[in-house]
JSON list of C-alpha atoms in Angstrom, two decimals:
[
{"chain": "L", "resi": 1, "resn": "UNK", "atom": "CA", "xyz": [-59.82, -13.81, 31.28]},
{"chain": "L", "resi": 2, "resn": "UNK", "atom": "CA", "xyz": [-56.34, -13.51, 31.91]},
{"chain": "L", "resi": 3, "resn": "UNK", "atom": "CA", "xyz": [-54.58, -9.69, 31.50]},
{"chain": "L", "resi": 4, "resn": "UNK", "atom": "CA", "xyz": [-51.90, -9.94, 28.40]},
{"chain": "L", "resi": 5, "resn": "UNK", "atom": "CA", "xyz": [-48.10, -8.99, 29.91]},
{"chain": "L", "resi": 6, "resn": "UNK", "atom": "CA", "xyz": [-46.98, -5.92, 28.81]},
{"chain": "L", "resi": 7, "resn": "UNK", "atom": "CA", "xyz": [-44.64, -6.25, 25.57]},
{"chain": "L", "resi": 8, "resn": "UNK", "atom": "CA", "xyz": [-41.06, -5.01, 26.41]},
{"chain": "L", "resi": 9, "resn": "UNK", "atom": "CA", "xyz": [-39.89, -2.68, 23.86]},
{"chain": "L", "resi": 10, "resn": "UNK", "atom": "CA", "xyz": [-37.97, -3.50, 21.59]},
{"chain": "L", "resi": 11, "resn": "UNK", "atom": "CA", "xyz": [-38.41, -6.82, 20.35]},
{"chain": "L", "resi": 12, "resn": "UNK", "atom": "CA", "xyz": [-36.64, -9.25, 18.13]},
{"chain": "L", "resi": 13, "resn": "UNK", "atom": "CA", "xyz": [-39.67, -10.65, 15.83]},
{"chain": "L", "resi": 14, "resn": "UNK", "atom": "CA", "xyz": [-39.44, -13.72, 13.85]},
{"chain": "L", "resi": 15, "resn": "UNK", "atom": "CA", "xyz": [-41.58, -13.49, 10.83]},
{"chain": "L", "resi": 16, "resn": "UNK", "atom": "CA", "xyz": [-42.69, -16.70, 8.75]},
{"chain": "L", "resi": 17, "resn": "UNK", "atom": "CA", "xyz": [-45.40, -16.59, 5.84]},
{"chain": "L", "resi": 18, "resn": "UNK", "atom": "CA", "xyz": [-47.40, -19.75, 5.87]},
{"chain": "L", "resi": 19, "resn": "UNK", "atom": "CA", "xyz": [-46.25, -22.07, 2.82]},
{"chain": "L", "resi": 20, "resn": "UNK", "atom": "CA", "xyz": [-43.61, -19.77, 1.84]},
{"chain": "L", "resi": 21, "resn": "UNK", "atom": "CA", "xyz": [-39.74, -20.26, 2.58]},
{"chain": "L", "resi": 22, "resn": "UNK", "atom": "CA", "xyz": [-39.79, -16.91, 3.44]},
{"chain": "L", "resi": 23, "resn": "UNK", "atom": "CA", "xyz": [-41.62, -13.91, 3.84]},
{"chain": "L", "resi": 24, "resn": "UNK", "atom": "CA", "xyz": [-42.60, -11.10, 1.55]},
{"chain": "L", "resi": 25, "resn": "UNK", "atom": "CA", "xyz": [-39.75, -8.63, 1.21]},
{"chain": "L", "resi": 26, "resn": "UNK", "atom": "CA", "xyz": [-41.98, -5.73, 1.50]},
{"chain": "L", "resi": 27, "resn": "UNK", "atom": "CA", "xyz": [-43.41, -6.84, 4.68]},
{"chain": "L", "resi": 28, "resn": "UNK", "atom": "CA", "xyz": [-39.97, -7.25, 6.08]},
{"chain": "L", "resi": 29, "resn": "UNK", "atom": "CA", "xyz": [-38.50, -3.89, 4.75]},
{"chain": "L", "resi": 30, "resn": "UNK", "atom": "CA", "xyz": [-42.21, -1.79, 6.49]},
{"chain": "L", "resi": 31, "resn": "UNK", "atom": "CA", "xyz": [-41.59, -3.95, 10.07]},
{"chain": "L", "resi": 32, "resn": "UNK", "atom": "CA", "xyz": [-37.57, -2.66, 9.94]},
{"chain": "L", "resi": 33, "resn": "UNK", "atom": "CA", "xyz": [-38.96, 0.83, 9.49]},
{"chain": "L", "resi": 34, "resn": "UNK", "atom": "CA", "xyz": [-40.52, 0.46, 13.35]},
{"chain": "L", "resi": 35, "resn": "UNK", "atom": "CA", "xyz": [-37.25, 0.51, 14.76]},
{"chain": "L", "resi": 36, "resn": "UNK", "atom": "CA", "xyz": [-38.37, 2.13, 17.74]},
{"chain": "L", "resi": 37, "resn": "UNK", "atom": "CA", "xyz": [-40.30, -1.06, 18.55]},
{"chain": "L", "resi": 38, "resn": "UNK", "atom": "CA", "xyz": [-38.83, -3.83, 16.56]},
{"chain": "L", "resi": 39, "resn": "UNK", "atom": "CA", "xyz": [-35.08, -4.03, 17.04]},
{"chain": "L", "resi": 40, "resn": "UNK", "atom": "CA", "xyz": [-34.49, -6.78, 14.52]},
{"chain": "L", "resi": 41, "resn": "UNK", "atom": "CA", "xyz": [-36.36, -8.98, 12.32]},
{"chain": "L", "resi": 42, "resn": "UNK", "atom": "CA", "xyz": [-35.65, -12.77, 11.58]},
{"chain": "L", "resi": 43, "resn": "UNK", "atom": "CA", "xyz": [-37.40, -14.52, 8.34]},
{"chain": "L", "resi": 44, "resn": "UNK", "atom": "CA", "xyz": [-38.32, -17.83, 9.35]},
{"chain": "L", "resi": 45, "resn": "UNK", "atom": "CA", "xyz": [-39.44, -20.84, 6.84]},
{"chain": "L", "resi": 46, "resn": "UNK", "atom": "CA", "xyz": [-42.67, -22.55, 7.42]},
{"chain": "L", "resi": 47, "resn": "UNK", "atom": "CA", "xyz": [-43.56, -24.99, 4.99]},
{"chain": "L", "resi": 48, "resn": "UNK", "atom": "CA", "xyz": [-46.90, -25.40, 4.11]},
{"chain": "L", "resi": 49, "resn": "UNK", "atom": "CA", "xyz": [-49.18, -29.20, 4.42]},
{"chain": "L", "resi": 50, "resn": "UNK", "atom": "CA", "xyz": [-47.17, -31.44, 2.75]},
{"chain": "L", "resi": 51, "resn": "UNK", "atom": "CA", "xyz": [-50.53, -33.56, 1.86]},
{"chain": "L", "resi": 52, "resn": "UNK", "atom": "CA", "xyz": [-52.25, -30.59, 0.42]},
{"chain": "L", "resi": 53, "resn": "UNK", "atom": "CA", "xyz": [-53.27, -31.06, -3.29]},
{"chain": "L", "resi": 54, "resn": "UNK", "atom": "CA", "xyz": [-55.30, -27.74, -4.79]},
{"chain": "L", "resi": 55, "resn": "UNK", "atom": "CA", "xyz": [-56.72, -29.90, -7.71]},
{"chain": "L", "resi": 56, "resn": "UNK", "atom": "CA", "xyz": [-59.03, -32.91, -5.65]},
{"chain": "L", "resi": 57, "resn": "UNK", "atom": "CA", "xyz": [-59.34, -33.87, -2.69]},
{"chain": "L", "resi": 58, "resn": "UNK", "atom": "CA", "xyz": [-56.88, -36.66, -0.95]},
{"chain": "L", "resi": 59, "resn": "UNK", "atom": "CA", "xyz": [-57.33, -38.09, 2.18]},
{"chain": "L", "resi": 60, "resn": "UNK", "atom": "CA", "xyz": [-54.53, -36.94, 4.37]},
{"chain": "L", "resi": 61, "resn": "UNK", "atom": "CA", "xyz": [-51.60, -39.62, 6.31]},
{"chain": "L", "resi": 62, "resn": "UNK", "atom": "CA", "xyz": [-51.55, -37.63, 9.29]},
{"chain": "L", "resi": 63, "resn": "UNK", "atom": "CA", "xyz": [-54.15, -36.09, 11.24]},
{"chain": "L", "resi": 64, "resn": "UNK", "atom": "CA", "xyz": [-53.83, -32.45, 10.00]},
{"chain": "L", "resi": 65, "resn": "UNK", "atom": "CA", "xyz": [-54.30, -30.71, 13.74]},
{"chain": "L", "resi": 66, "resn": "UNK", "atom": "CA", "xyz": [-51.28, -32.85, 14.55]},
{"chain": "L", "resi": 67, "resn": "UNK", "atom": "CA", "xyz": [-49.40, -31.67, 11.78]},
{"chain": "L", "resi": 68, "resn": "UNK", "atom": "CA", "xyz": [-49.80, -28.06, 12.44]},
{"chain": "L", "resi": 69, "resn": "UNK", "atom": "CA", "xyz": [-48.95, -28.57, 16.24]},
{"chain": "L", "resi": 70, "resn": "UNK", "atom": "CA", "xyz": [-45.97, -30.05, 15.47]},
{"chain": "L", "resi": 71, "resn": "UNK", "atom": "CA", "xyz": [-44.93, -27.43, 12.58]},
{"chain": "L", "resi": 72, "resn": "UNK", "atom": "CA", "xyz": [-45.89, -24.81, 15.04]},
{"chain": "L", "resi": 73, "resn": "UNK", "atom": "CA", "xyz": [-43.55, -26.30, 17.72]},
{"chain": "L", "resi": 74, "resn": "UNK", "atom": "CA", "xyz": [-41.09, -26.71, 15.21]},
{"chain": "L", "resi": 75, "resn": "UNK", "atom": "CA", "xyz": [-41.10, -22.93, 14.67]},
{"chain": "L", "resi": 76, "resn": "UNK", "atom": "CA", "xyz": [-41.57, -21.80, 18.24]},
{"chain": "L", "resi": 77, "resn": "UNK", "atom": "CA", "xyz": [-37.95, -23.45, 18.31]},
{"chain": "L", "resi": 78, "resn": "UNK", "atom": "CA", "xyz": [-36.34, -21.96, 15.47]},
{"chain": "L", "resi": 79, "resn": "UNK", "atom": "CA", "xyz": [-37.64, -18.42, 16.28]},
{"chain": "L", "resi": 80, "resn": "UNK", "atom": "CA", "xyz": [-36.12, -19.17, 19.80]},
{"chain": "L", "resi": 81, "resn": "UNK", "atom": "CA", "xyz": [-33.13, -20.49, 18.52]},
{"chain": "L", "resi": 82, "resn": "UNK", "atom": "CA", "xyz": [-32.52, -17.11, 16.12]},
{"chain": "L", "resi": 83, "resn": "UNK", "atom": "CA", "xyz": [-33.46, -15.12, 19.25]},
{"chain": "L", "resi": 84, "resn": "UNK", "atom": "CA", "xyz": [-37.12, -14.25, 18.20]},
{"chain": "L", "resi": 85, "resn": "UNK", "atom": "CA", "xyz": [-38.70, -12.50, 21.49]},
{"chain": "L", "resi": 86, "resn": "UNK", "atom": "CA", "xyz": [-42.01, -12.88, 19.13]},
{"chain": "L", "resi": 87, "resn": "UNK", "atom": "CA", "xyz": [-43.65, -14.51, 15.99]},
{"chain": "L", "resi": 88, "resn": "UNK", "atom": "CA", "xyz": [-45.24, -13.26, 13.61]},
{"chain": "L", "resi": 89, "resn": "UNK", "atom": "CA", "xyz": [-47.22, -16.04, 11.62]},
{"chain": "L", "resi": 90, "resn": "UNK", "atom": "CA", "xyz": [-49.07, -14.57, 8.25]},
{"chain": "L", "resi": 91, "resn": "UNK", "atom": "CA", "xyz": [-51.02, -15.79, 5.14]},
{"chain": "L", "resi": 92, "resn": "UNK", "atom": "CA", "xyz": [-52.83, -14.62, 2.77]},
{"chain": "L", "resi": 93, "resn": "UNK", "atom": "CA", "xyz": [-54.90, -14.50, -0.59]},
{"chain": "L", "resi": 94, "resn": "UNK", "atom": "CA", "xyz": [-55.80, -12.66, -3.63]},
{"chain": "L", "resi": 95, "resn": "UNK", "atom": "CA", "xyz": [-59.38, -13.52, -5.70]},
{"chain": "L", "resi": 96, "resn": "UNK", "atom": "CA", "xyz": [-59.80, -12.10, -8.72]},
{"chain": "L", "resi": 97, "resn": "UNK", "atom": "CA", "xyz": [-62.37, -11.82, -11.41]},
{"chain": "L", "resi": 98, "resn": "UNK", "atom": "CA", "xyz": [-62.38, -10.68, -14.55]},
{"chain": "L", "resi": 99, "resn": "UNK", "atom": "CA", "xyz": [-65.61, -8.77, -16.66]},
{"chain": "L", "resi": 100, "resn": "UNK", "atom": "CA", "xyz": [-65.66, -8.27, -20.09]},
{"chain": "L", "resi": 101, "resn": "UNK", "atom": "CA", "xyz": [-67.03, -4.86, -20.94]},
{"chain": "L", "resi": 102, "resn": "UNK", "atom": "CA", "xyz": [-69.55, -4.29, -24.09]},
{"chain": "L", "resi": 103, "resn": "UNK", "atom": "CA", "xyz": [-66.87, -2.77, -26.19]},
{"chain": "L", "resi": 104, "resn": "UNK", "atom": "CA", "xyz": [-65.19, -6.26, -26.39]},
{"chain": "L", "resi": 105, "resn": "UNK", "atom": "CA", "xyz": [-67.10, -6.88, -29.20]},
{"chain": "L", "resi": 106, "resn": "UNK", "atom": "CA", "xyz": [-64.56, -5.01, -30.79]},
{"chain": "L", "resi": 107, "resn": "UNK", "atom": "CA", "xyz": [-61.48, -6.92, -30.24]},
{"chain": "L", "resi": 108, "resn": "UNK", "atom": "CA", "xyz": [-62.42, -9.56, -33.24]},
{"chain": "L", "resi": 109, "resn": "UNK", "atom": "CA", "xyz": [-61.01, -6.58, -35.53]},
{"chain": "L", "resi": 110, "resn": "UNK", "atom": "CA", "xyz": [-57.98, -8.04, -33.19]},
{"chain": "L", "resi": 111, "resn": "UNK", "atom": "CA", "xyz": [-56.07, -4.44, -33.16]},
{"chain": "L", "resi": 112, "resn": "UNK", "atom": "CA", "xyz": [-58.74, -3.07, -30.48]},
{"chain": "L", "resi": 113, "resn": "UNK", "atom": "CA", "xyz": [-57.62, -6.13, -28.38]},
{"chain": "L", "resi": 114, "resn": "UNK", "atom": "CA", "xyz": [-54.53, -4.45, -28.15]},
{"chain": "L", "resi": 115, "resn": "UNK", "atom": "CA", "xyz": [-55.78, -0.99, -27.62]},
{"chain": "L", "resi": 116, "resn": "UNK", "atom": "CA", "xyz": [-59.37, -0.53, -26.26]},
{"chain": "L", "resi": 117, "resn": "UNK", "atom": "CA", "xyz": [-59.86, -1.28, -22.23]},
{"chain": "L", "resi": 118, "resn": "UNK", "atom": "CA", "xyz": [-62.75, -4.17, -22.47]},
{"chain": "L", "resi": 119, "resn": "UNK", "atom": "CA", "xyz": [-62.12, -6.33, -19.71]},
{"chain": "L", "resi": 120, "resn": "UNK", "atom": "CA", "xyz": [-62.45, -4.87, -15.96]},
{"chain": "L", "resi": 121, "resn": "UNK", "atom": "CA", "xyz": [-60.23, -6.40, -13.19]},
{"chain": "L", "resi": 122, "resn": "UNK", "atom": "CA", "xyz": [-61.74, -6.69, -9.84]},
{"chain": "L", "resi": 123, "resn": "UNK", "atom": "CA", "xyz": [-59.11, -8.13, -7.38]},
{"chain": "L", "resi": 124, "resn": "UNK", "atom": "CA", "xyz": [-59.97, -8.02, -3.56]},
{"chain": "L", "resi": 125, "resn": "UNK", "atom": "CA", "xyz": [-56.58, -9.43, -1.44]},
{"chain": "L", "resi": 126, "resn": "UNK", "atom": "CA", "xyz": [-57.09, -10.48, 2.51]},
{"chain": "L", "resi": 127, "resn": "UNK", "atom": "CA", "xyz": [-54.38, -11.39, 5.13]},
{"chain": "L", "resi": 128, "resn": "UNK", "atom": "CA", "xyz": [-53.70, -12.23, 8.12]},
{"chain": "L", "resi": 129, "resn": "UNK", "atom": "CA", "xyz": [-51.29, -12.65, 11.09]},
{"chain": "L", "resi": 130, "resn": "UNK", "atom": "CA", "xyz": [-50.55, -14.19, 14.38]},
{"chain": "L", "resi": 131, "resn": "UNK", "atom": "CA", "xyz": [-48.28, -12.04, 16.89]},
{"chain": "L", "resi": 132, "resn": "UNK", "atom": "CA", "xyz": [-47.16, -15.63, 19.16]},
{"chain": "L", "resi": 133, "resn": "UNK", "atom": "CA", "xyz": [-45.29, -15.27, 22.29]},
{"chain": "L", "resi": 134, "resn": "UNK", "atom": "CA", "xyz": [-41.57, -17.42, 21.43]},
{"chain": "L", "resi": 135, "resn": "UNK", "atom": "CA", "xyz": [-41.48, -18.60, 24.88]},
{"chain": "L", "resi": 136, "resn": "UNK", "atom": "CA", "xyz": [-44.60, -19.68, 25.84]},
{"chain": "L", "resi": 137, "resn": "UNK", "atom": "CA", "xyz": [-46.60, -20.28, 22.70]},
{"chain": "L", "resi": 138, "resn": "UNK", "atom": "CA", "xyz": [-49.26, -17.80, 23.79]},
{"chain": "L", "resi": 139, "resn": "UNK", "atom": "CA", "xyz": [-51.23, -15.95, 20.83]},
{"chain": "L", "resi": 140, "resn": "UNK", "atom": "CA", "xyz": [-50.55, -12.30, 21.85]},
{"chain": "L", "resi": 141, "resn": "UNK", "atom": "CA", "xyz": [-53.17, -11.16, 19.12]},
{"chain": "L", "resi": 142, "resn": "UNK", "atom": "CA", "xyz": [-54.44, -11.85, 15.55]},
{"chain": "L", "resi": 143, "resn": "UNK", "atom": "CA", "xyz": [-54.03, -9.73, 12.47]},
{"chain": "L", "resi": 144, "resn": "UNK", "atom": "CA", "xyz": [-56.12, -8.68, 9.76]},
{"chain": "L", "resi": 145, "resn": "UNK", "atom": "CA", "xyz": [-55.90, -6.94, 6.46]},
{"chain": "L", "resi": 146, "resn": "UNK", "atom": "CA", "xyz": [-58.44, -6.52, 3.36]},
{"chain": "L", "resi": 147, "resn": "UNK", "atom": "CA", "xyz": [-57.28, -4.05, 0.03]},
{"chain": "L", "resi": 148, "resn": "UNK", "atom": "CA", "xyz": [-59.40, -3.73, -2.68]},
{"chain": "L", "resi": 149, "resn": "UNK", "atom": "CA", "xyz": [-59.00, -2.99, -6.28]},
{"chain": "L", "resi": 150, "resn": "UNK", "atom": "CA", "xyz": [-60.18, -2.56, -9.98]},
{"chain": "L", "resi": 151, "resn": "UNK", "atom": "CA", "xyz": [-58.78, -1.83, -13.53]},
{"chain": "L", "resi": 152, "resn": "UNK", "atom": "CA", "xyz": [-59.40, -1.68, -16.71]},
{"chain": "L", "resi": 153, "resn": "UNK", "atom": "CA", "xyz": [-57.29, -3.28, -20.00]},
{"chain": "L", "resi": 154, "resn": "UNK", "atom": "CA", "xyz": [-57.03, -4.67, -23.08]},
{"chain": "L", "resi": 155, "resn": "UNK", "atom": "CA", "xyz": [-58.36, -8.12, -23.72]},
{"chain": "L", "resi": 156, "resn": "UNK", "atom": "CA", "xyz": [-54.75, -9.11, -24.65]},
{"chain": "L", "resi": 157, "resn": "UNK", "atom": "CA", "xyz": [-53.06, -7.94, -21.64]},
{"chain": "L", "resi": 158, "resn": "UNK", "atom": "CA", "xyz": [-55.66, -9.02, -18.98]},
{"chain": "L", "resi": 159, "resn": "UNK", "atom": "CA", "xyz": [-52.58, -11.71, -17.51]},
{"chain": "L", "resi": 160, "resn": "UNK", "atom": "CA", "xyz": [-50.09, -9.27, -17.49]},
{"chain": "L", "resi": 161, "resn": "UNK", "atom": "CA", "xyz": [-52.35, -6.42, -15.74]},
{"chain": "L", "resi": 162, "resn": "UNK", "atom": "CA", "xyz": [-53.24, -9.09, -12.59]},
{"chain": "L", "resi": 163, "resn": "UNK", "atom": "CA", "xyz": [-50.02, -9.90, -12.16]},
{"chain": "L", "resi": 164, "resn": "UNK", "atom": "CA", "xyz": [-49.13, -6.07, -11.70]},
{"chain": "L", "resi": 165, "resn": "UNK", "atom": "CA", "xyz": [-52.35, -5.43, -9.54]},
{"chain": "L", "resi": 166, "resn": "UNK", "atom": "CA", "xyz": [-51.47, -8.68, -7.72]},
{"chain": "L", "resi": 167, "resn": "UNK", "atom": "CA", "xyz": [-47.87, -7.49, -6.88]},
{"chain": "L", "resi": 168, "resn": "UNK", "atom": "CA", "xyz": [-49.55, -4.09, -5.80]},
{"chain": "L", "resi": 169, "resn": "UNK", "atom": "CA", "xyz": [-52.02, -5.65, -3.59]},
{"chain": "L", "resi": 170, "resn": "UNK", "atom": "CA", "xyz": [-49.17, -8.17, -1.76]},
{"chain": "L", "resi": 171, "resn": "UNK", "atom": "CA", "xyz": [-47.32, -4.59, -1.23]},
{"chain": "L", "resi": 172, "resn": "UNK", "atom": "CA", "xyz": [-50.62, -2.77, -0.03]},
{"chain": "L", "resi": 173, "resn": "UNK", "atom": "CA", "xyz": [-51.14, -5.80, 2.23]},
{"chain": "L", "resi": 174, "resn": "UNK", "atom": "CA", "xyz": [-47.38, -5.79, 3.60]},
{"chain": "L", "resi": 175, "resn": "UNK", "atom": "CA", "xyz": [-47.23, -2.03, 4.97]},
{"chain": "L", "resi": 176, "resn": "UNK", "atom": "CA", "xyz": [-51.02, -2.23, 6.23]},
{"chain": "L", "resi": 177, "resn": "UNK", "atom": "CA", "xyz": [-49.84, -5.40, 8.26]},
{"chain": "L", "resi": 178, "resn": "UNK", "atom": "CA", "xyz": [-47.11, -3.99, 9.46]},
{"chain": "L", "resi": 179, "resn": "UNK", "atom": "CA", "xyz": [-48.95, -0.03, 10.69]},
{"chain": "L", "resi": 180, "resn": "UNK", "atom": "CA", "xyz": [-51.80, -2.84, 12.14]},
{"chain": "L", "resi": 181, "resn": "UNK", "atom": "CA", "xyz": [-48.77, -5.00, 14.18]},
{"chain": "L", "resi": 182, "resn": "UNK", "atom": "CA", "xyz": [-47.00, -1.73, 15.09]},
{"chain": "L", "resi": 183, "resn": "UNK", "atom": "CA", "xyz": [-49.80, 0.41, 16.36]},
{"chain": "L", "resi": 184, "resn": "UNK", "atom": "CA", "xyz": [-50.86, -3.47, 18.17]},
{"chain": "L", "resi": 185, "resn": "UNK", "atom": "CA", "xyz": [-47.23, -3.45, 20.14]},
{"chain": "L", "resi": 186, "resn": "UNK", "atom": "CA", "xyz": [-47.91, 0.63, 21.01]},
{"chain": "L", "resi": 187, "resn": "UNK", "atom": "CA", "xyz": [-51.62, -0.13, 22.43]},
{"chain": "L", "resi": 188, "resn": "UNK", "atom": "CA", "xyz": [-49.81, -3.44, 24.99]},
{"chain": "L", "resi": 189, "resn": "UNK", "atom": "CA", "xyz": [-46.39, -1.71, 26.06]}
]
């Protein structure tokens, strides 16, 4: 095996979320707070499979390994061109499911929909990163990041509470990627 280089301190990092034009705020704002190791931070767009369909399955026009060597190329540049010592490649996703509780039998009086927490919220969120070397195109290390949560609501406000525990979790994820990539840098200086 070959001995990783030493990381000079500090870097510039380029950070791109897979399928996102750019990455979460959150995530950017906890890396900034590392000054001491990350002089500057550069949000990077990486578009995601351009074949991709969620709903069926379609066979793909390119040969997909193809496609993500070239995207990754493509973004080795850019981070190079915006003076990215480092990249930091990241997705990510939240399941959720939802549990109706026995007191739901309740909510066809409709007013206890409004008012009476039937319907538990589990929601577990996982992400992940890849710390690449701009130059080379080495994988330095990988990232990896799990938050759980759960809640309880009112039938009629299940939507809205996900979306708040969903924004939570993307924030939870963002500062624990961020203490993961710092204390990452520390351990290889």
């Amino acid at each position: 095996a070959v001995e990783p280089e030493p990381i000079r301190l500090p870097i510039r990092l380029g950070v791109a979320q897979i399928g996102e034009t750019a990455p979460p705020n959150e995530l950017i704002n906890a890396l900034k707070r590392h000054r001491n190791l990350i002089a500057d931070v550069v949000e990077l767009p990486l578009a995601g499979d351009p074949n991709s369909n969620r709903y069926y399955y379609q066979k793909p026009d390119v040969n997909t390994g193809d496609l993500i060597r070239k995207q990754a190329g493509t973004l080795r540049k850019l981070g190079q061109q915006m003076g990215a010592d480092y990249i930091l490649v990241i997705g990510g996703n939240i399941d959720s499911h939802v549990e109706a509780r026995p007191v739901q039998a309740l909510d066809l009086a409709i007013l206890p929909g409004f008012i009476i927490p039937s319907q538990t919220i589990e929601m577990t969120a996982r992400a992940g990163g890849a710390f690449i070397n701009a130059k080379n195109g080495r994988v330095e290390f990988l990232l990896t990041t799990t938050s759980e949560t759960t809640n309880s609501c009112p039938t009629f406000y299940v939507d809205q509470k996900m979306e708040e525990m969903a924004i939570e979790q993307r924030s939870t994820l963002s500062k624990q990627l961020a203490e993961e990539l710092a204390a990452k840098i520390l351990s290889r200086r």
